[in-house]
JSON list of C-alpha atoms in Angstrom, two decimals:
[
{"chain": "I", "resi": 1, "resn": "MET", "atom": "CA", "xyz": [17.70, -11.15, 16.12]},
{"chain": "I", "resi": 2, "resn": "GLY", "atom": "CA", "xyz": [16.37, -10.01, 19.56]},
{"chain": "I", "resi": 3, "resn": "ARG", "atom": "CA", "xyz": [17.94, -6.60, 19.27]},
{"chain": "I", "resi": 4, "resn": "LEU", "atom": "CA", "xyz": [16.81, -6.18, 15.66]},
{"chain": "I", "resi": 5, "resn": "HIS", "atom": "CA", "xyz": [13.25, -7.24, 16.68]},
{"chain": "I", "resi": 6, "resn": "VAL", "atom": "CA", "xyz": [13.24, -4.52, 19.36]},
{"chain": "I", "resi": 7, "resn": "ALA", "atom": "CA", "xyz": [14.59, -1.88, 16.93]},
{"chain": "I", "resi": 8, "resn": "LEU", "atom": "CA", "xyz": [11.44, -2.36, 14.78]},
{"chain": "I", "resi": 9, "resn": "LEU", "atom": "CA", "xyz": [8.92, -0.35, 16.55]},
{"chain": "I", "resi": 10, "resn": "ARG", "atom": "CA", "xyz": [5.84, -1.26, 14.49]},
{"chain": "I", "resi": 11, "resn": "SER", "atom": "CA", "xyz": [4.32, -4.63, 15.17]},
{"chain": "I", "resi": 12, "resn": "ALA", "atom": "CA", "xyz": [3.71, -5.21, 11.36]},
{"chain": "I", "resi": 13, "resn": "PHE", "atom": "CA", "xyz": [7.55, -4.94, 10.84]},
{"chain": "I", "resi": 14, "resn": "ARG", "atom": "CA", "xyz": [8.25, -7.23, 13.72]},
{"chain": "I", "resi": 15, "resn": "GLN", "atom": "CA", "xyz": [5.78, -9.77, 12.35]},
{"chain": "I", "resi": 16, "resn": "GLN", "atom": "CA", "xyz": [7.23, -9.62, 8.87]},
{"chain": "I", "resi": 17, "resn": "LEU", "atom": "CA", "xyz": [10.70, -10.08, 10.23]},
{"chain": "I", "resi": 18, "resn": "LEU", "atom": "CA", "xyz": [9.55, -13.22, 12.05]},
{"chain": "I", "resi": 19, "resn": "ARG", "atom": "CA", "xyz": [7.78, -14.49, 9.00]},
{"chain": "I", "resi": 20, "resn": "ASP", "atom": "CA", "xyz": [10.88, -13.85, 6.84]},
{"chain": "I", "resi": 21, "resn": "VAL", "atom": "CA", "xyz": [13.07, -15.64, 9.30]},
{"chain": "I", "resi": 22, "resn": "ASN", "atom": "CA", "xyz": [10.84, -18.61, 9.58]},
{"chain": "I", "resi": 23, "resn": "LEU", "atom": "CA", "xyz": [10.24, -19.01, 5.92]},
{"chain": "I", "resi": 24, "resn": "THR", "atom": "CA", "xyz": [13.78, -18.57, 4.76]},
{"chain": "I", "resi": 25, "resn": "ALA", "atom": "CA", "xyz": [16.16, -21.37, 4.03]},
{"chain": "I", "resi": 26, "resn": "VAL", "atom": "CA", "xyz": [18.99, -21.50, 6.49]},
{"chain": "I", "resi": 27, "resn": "GLY", "atom": "CA", "xyz": [21.64, -20.76, 3.89]},
{"chain": "I", "resi": 28, "resn": "ASP", "atom": "CA", "xyz": [19.73, -17.60, 2.84]},
{"chain": "I", "resi": 29, "resn": "LEU", "atom": "CA", "xyz": [19.20, -16.44, 6.48]},
{"chain": "I", "resi": 30, "resn": "PRO", "atom": "CA", "xyz": [22.30, -14.20, 6.78]},
{"chain": "I", "resi": 31, "resn": "ALA", "atom": "CA", "xyz": [21.36, -12.21, 3.68]},
{"chain": "I", "resi": 32, "resn": "VAL", "atom": "CA", "xyz": [17.75, -11.81, 4.96]},
{"chain": "I", "resi": 33, "resn": "LEU", "atom": "CA", "xyz": [18.88, -10.63, 8.36]},
{"chain": "I", "resi": 34, "resn": "ASP", "atom": "CA", "xyz": [21.39, -8.22, 6.83]},
{"chain": "I", "resi": 35, "resn": "GLY", "atom": "CA", "xyz": [18.57, -6.66, 4.82]},
{"chain": "I", "resi": 36, "resn": "TRP", "atom": "CA", "xyz": [16.47, -6.23, 7.85]},
{"chain": "I", "resi": 37, "resn": "ALA", "atom": "CA", "xyz": [19.43, -4.81, 9.78]},
{"chain": "I", "resi": 38, "resn": "TRP", "atom": "CA", "xyz": [20.02, -2.29, 6.98]},
{"chain": "I", "resi": 39, "resn": "ALA", "atom": "CA", "xyz": [16.31, -1.30, 7.00]},
{"chain": "I", "resi": 40, "resn": "ALA", "atom": "CA", "xyz": [16.32, -0.92, 10.79]},
{"chain": "I", "resi": 41, "resn": "GLY", "atom": "CA", "xyz": [19.45, 1.27, 10.62]},
{"chain": "I", "resi": 42, "resn": "GLN", "atom": "CA", "xyz": [17.87, 3.50, 7.90]},
{"chain": "I", "resi": 43, "resn": "LEU", "atom": "CA", "xyz": [14.78, 3.92, 10.07]},
{"chain": "I", "resi": 44, "resn": "GLU", "atom": "CA", "xyz": [16.91, 4.71, 13.21]},
{"chain": "I", "resi": 45, "resn": "ALA", "atom": "CA", "xyz": [19.00, 7.32, 11.19]},
{"chain": "I", "resi": 46, "resn": "ALA", "atom": "CA", "xyz": [15.85, 9.01, 9.96]},
{"chain": "I", "resi": 47, "resn": "ARG", "atom": "CA", "xyz": [14.32, 9.22, 13.46]},
{"chain": "I", "resi": 48, "resn": "PRO", "atom": "CA", "xyz": [15.38, 12.85, 14.22]},
{"chain": "I", "resi": 49, "resn": "ARG", "atom": "CA", "xyz": [13.83, 14.04, 10.94]},
{"chain": "I", "resi": 50, "resn": "ILE", "atom": "CA", "xyz": [10.79, 11.93, 11.54]},
{"chain": "I", "resi": 51, "resn": "GLU", "atom": "CA", "xyz": [10.32, 13.47, 15.00]},
{"chain": "I", "resi": 52, "resn": "ALA", "atom": "CA", "xyz": [10.87, 17.00, 13.75]},
{"chain": "I", "resi": 53, "resn": "ALA", "atom": "CA", "xyz": [8.32, 16.45, 11.04]},
{"chain": "I", "resi": 54, "resn": "ARG", "atom": "CA", "xyz": [5.85, 15.20, 13.60]},
{"chain": "I", "resi": 55, "resn": "ALA", "atom": "CA", "xyz": [6.37, 18.10, 15.82]},
{"chain": "I", "resi": 56, "resn": "HIS", "atom": "CA", "xyz": [5.99, 20.53, 12.99]},
{"chain": "I", "resi": 57, "resn": "MET", "atom": "CA", "xyz": [2.77, 18.82, 11.84]},
{"chain": "I", "resi": 58, "resn": "LYS", "atom": "CA", "xyz": [1.38, 18.97, 15.37]},
{"chain": "I", "resi": 59, "resn": "THR", "atom": "CA", "xyz": [2.16, 22.66, 15.67]},
{"chain": "I", "resi": 60, "resn": "TYR", "atom": "CA", "xyz": [1.32, 23.95, 12.25]},
{"chain": "I", "resi": 61, "resn": "GLY", "atom": "CA", "xyz": [-1.03, 21.23, 10.81]},
{"chain": "I", "resi": 62, "resn": "VAL", "atom": "CA", "xyz": [1.24, 20.84, 7.65]},
{"chain": "I", "resi": 63, "resn": "LEU", "atom": "CA", "xyz": [4.44, 19.08, 6.83]},
{"chain": "I", "resi": 64, "resn": "PRO", "atom": "CA", "xyz": [7.63, 21.11, 6.88]},
{"chain": "I", "resi": 65, "resn": "ASP", "atom": "CA", "xyz": [8.86, 22.63, 3.64]},
{"chain": "I", "resi": 66, "resn": "GLY", "atom": "CA", "xyz": [10.83, 20.03, 1.59]},
{"chain": "I", "resi": 67, "resn": "LEU", "atom": "CA", "xyz": [8.61, 17.13, 2.76]},
{"chain": "I", "resi": 68, "resn": "GLU", "atom": "CA", "xyz": [5.71, 15.76, 0.98]},
{"chain": "I", "resi": 69, "resn": "ALA", "atom": "CA", "xyz": [2.92, 13.22, 1.73]},
{"chain": "I", "resi": 70, "resn": "ARG", "atom": "CA", "xyz": [2.57, 10.44, -0.85]},
{"chain": "I", "resi": 71, "resn": "ASP", "atom": "CA", "xyz": [0.79, 7.23, -1.04]},
{"chain": "I", "resi": 72, "resn": "VAL", "atom": "CA", "xyz": [3.36, 4.35, -1.07]},
{"chain": "I", "resi": 73, "resn": "THR", "atom": "CA", "xyz": [0.87, 1.56, -0.86]},
{"chain": "I", "resi": 74, "resn": "ALA", "atom": "CA", "xyz": [1.76, 0.29, -4.42]},
{"chain": "I", "resi": 75, "resn": "ASP", "atom": "CA", "xyz": [5.48, 0.20, -3.57]},
{"chain": "I", "resi": 76, "resn": "VAL", "atom": "CA", "xyz": [4.89, -1.73, -0.37]},
{"chain": "I", "resi": 77, "resn": "LEU", "atom": "CA", "xyz": [2.62, -4.25, -2.19]},
{"chain": "I", "resi": 78, "resn": "ARG", "atom": "CA", "xyz": [5.21, -4.63, -4.88]},
{"chain": "I", "resi": 79, "resn": "ASP", "atom": "CA", "xyz": [8.00, -5.20, -2.39]},
{"chain": "I", "resi": 80, "resn": "THR", "atom": "CA", "xyz": [6.08, -7.94, -0.61]},
{"chain": "I", "resi": 81, "resn": "GLU", "atom": "CA", "xyz": [5.32, -9.87, -3.84]},
{"chain": "I", "resi": 82, "resn": "PRO", "atom": "CA", "xyz": [8.50, -12.05, -3.74]},
{"chain": "I", "resi": 83, "resn": "ARG", "atom": "CA", "xyz": [7.81, -13.16, -0.21]},
{"chain": "I", "resi": 84, "resn": "GLN", "atom": "CA", "xyz": [4.20, -13.93, -1.10]},
{"chain": "I", "resi": 85, "resn": "GLY", "atom": "CA", "xyz": [5.43, -15.80, -4.17]},
{"chain": "I", "resi": 86, "resn": "ASN", "atom": "CA", "xyz": [7.69, -18.20, -2.13]},
{"chain": "I", "resi": 87, "resn": "ARG", "atom": "CA", "xyz": [4.92, -19.95, -0.29]},
{"chain": "I", "resi": 88, "resn": "GLU", "atom": "CA", "xyz": [6.16, -23.35, -1.46]},
{"chain": "I", "resi": 89, "resn": "ASP", "atom": "CA", "xyz": [9.32, -22.61, 0.56]},
{"chain": "I", "resi": 90, "resn": "ARG", "atom": "CA", "xyz": [7.53, -22.90, 3.91]},
{"chain": "I", "resi": 91, "resn": "GLY", "atom": "CA", "xyz": [8.86, -26.37, 4.70]},
{"chain": "I", "resi": 92, "resn": "ARG", "atom": "CA", "xyz": [12.49, -25.21, 4.25]},
{"chain": "I", "resi": 93, "resn": "GLY", "atom": "CA", "xyz": [12.53, -22.46, 6.92]},
{"chain": "I", "resi": 94, "resn": "ALA", "atom": "CA", "xyz": [15.14, -21.86, 9.54]},
{"chain": "I", "resi": 95, "resn": "ALA", "atom": "CA", "xyz": [12.83, -22.59, 12.39]}
]
């Protein structure tokens, strides 16, 4: 988990990873870690595109053609609901 933890550059992601690991039953832990590894891999694969968009935005003040800014707050909140709904599982964590 140490390398995965380092790959997640935002502290909010690292904190969520640690919460997920600590609140997950030992038998379910491999699947949870696989999900986090997949997400970190997707982020790493997108890094060149993200950096190019940042440079373009800094130079021109707008996103490059083909990219759009959209509010994904509702998606993020929806995706966290299952974790928030499993609060009764706290005593069954891996740690």
